[in-house]
PDB file of C-alpha atoms in Angstrom:
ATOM      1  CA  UNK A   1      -4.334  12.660 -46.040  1.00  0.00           C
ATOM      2  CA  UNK A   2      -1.876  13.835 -43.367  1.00  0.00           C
ATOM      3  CA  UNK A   3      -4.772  14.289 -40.530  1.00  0.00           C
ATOM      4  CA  UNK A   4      -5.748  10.801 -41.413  1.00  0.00           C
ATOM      5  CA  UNK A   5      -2.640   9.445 -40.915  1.00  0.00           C
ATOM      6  CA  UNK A   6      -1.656  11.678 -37.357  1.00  0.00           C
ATOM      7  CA  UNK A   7      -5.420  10.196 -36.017  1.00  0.00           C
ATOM      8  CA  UNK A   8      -4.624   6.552 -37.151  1.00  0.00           C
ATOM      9  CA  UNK A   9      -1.455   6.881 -35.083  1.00  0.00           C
ATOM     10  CA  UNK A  10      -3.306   8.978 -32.104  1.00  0.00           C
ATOM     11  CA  UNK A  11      -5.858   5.827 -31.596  1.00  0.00           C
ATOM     12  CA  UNK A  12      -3.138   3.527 -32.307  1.00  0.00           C
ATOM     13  CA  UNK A  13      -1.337   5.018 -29.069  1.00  0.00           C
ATOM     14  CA  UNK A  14      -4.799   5.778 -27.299  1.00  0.00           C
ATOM     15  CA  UNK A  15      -5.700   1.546 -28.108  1.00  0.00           C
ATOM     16  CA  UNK A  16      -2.193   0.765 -26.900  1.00  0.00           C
ATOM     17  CA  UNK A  17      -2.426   2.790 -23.397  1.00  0.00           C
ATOM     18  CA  UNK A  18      -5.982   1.379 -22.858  1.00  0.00           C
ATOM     19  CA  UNK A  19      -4.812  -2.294 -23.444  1.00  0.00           C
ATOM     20  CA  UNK A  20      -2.243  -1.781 -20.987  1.00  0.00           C
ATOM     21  CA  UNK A  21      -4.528  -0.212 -18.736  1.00  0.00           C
ATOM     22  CA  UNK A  22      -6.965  -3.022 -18.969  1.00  0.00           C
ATOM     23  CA  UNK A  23      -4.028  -5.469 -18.419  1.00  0.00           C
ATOM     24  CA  UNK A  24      -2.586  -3.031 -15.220  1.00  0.00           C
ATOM     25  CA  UNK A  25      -6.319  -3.153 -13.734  1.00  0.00           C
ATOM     26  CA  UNK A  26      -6.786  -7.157 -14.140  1.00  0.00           C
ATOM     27  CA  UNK A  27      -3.164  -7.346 -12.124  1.00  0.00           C
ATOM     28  CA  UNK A  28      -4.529  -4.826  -9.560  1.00  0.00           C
ATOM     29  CA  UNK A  29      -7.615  -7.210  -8.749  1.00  0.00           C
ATOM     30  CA  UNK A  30      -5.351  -9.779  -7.354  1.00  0.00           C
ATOM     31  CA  UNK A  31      -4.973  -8.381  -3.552  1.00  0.00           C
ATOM     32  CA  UNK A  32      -8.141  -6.484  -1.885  1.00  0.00           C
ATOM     33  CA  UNK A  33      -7.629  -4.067   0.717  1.00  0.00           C
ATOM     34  CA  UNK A  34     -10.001  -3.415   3.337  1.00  0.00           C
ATOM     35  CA  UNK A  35      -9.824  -2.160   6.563  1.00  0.00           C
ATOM     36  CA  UNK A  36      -7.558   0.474   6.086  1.00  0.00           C
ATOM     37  CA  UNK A  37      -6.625   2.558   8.464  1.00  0.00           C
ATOM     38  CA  UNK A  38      -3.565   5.131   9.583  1.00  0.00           C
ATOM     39  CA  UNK A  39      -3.164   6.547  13.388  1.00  0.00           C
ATOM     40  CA  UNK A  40      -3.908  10.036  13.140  1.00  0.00           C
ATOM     41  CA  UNK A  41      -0.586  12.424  15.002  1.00  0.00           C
ATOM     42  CA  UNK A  42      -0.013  15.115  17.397  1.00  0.00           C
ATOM     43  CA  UNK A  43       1.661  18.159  15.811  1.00  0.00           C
ATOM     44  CA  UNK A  44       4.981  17.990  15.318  1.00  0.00           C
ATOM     45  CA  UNK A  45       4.832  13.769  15.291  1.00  0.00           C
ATOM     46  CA  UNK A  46       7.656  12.568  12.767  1.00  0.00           C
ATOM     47  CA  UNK A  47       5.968   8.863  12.396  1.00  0.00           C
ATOM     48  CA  UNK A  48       3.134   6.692  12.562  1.00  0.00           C
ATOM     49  CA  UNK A  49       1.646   3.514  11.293  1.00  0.00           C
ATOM     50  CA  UNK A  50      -0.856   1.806   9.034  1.00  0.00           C
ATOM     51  CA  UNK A  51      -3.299  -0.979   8.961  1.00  0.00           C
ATOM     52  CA  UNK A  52      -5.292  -3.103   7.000  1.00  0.00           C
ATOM     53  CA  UNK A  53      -6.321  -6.561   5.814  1.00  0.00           C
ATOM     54  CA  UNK A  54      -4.573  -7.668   2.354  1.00  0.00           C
ATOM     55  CA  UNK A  55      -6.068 -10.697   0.352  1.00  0.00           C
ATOM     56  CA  UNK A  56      -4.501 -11.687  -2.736  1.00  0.00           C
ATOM     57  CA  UNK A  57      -6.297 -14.124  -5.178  1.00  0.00           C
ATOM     58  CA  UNK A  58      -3.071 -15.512  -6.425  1.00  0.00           C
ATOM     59  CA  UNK A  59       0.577 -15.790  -4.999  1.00  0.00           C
ATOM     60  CA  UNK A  60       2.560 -12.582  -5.166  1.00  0.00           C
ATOM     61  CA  UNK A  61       4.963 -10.372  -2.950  1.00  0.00           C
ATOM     62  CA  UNK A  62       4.353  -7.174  -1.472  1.00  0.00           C
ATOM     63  CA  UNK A  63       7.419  -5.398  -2.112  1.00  0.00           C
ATOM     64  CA  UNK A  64       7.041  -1.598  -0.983  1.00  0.00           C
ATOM     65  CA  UNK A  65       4.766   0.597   0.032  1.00  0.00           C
ATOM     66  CA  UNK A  66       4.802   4.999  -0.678  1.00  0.00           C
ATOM     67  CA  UNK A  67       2.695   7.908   0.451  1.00  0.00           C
ATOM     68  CA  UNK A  68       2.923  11.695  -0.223  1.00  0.00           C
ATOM     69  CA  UNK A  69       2.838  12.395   3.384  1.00  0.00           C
ATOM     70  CA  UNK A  70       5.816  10.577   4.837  1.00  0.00           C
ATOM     71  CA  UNK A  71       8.883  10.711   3.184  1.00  0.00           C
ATOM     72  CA  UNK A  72       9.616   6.957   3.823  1.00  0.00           C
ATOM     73  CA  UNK A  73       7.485   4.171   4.193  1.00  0.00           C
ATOM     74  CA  UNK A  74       8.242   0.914   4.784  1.00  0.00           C
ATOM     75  CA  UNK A  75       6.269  -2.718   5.888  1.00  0.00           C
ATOM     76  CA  UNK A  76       7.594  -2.783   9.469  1.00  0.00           C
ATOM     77  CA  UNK A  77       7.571  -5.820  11.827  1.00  0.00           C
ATOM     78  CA  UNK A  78       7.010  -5.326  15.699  1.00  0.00           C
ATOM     79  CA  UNK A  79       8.129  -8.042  18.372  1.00  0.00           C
ATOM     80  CA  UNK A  80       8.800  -8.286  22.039  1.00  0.00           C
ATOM     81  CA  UNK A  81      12.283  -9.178  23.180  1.00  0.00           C
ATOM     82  CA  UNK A  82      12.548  -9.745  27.062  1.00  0.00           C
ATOM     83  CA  UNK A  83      10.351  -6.955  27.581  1.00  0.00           C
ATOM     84  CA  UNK A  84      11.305  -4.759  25.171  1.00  0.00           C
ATOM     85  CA  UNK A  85       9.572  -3.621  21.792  1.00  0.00           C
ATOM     86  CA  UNK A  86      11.355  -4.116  19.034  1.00  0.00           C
ATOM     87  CA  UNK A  87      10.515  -2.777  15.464  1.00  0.00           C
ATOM     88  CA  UNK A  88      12.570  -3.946  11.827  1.00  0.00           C
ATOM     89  CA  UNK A  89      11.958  -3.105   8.480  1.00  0.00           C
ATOM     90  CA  UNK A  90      10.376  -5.992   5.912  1.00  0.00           C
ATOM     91  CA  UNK A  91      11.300  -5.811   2.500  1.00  0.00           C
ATOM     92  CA  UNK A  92       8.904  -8.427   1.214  1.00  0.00           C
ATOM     93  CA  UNK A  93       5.965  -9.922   2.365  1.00  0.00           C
ATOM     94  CA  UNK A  94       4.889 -12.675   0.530  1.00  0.00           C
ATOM     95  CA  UNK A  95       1.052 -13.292   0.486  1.00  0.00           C
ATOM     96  CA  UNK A  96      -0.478 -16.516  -0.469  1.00  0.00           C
ATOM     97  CA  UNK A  97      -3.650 -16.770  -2.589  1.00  0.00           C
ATOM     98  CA  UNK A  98      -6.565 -16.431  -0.710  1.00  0.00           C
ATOM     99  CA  UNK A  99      -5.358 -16.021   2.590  1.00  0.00           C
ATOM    100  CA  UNK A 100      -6.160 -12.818   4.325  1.00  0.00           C
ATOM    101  CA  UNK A 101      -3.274 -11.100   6.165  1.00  0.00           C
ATOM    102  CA  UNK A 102      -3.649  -8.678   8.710  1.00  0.00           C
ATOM    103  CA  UNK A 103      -1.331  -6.055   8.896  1.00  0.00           C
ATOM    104  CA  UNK A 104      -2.243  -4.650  12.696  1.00  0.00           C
ATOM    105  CA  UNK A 105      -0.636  -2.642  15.727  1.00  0.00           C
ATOM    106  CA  UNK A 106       1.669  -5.107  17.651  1.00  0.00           C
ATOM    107  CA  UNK A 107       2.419  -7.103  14.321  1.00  0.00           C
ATOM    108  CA  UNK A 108       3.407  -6.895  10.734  1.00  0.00           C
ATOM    109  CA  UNK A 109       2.265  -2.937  10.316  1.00  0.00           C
ATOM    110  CA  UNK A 110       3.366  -0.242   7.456  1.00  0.00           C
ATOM    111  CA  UNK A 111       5.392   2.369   9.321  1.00  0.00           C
ATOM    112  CA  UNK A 112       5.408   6.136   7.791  1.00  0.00           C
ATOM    113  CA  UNK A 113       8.795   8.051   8.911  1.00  0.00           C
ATOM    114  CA  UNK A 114       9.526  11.354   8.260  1.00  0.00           C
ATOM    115  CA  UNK A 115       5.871  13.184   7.955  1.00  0.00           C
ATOM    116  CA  UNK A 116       5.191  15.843   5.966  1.00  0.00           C
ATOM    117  CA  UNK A 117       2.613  16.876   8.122  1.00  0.00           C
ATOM    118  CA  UNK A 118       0.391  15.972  10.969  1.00  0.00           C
ATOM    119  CA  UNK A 119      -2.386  13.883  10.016  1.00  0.00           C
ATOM    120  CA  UNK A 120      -5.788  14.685  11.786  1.00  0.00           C
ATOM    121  CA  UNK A 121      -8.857  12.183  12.554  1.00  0.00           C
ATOM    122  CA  UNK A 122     -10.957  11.891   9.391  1.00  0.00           C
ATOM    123  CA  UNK A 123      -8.397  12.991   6.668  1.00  0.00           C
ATOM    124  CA  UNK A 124      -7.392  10.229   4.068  1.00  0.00           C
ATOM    125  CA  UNK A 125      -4.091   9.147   3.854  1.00  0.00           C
ATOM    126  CA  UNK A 126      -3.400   7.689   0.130  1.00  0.00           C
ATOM    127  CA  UNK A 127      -1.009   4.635   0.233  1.00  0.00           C
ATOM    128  CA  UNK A 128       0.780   3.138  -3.326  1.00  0.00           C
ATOM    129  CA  UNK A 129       1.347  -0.832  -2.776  1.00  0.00           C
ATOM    130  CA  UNK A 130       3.860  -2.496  -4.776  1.00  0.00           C
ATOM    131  CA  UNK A 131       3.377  -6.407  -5.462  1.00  0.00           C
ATOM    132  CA  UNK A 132       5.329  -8.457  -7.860  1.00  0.00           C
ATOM    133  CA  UNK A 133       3.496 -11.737  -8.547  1.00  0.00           C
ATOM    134  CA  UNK A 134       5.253 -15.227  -9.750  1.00  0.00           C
ATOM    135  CA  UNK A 135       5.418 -14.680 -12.735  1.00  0.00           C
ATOM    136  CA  UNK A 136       7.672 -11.233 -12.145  1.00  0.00           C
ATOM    137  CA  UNK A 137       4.867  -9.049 -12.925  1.00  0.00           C
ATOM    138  CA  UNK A 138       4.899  -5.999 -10.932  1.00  0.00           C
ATOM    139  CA  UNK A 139       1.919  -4.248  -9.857  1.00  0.00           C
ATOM    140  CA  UNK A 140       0.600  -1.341  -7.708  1.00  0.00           C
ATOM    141  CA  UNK A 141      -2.589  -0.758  -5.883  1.00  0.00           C
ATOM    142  CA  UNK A 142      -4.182   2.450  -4.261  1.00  0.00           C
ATOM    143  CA  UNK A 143      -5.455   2.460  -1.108  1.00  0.00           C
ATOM    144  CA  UNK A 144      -6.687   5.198   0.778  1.00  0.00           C
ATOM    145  CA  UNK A 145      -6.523   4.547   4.595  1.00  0.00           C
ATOM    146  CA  UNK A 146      -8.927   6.982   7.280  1.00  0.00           C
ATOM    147  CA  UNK A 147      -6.848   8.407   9.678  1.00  0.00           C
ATOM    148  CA  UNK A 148      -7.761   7.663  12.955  1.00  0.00           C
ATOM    149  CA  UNK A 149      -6.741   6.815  17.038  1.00  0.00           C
ATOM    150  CA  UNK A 150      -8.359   3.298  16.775  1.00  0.00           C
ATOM    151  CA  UNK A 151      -9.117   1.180  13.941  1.00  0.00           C
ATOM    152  CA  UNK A 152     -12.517   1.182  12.425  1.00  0.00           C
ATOM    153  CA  UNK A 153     -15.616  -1.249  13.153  1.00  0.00           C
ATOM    154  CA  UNK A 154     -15.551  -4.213  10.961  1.00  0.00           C
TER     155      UNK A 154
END
């Protein structure tokens, strides 16, 4: 009687994760990445960026980005001021349904500070994005961008 009862409660919490689950993965599908891409460093390189094309299928907010190999990463925006680049942090970038936004050297960009170590041409660089949506849902999605000194072939 008391095995019956711990099980009923184990699939109870196993039904309850995969729901959620199931509900996480359905929010995940709103904004495709493709493209991705991070410049690869020399050793002892403290920063570098990372690129890629984000679609959304409905209105939400990108709201932060993470990686295991920097220890900050942020959506940065690059722009020429009389000659001289300037770069400054983003903290959201909104994304409307169905448009494709190109995060790309020169332009909006994800900047990785503080590397834990140097990333070589051909290793993968995993990348968390954050998104909250309209309706205040927040979400994440994994990317995994190739490390490289030029951005892929599309």
């Amino acid at each position: 009687m008391m095995s019956i009862a711990v099980s009923n409660r184990r699939l109870a919490r196993i039904a309850a994760a995969l729901l959620i689950l199931g509900a996480a993965s359905a929010v995940h599908a709103q904004v495709r990445v493709e493209g991705a891409w991070a410049r690869a460093t020399v050793p002892s390189q403290s920063a570098t960026g990372a690129f890629m094309r984000l679609t959304a299928d409905k209105d939400v907010v990108l709201t932060g980005v993470s990686s295991p190999v920097a220890r900050v990463v942020e959506v940065h925006e690059m722009s020429m001021d009389k000659d001289i680049m300037r770069m400054r942090a983003v903290d959201q970038l909104p994304l409307k349904a169905g448009q494709t936004n190109e995060l790309k050297s020169g332009g909006l960009h994800i900047m990785m500070m503080g590397l834990k170590k140097q990333i070589k041409v051909g290793e993968v660089v995993p990348l968390t994005l954050s998104f909250k949506a309209a309706d205040g849902r927040v979400s994440t999605v994994e990317a995994n961008a190739m490390a490289s000194f030029a951005p892929p072939e599309r």
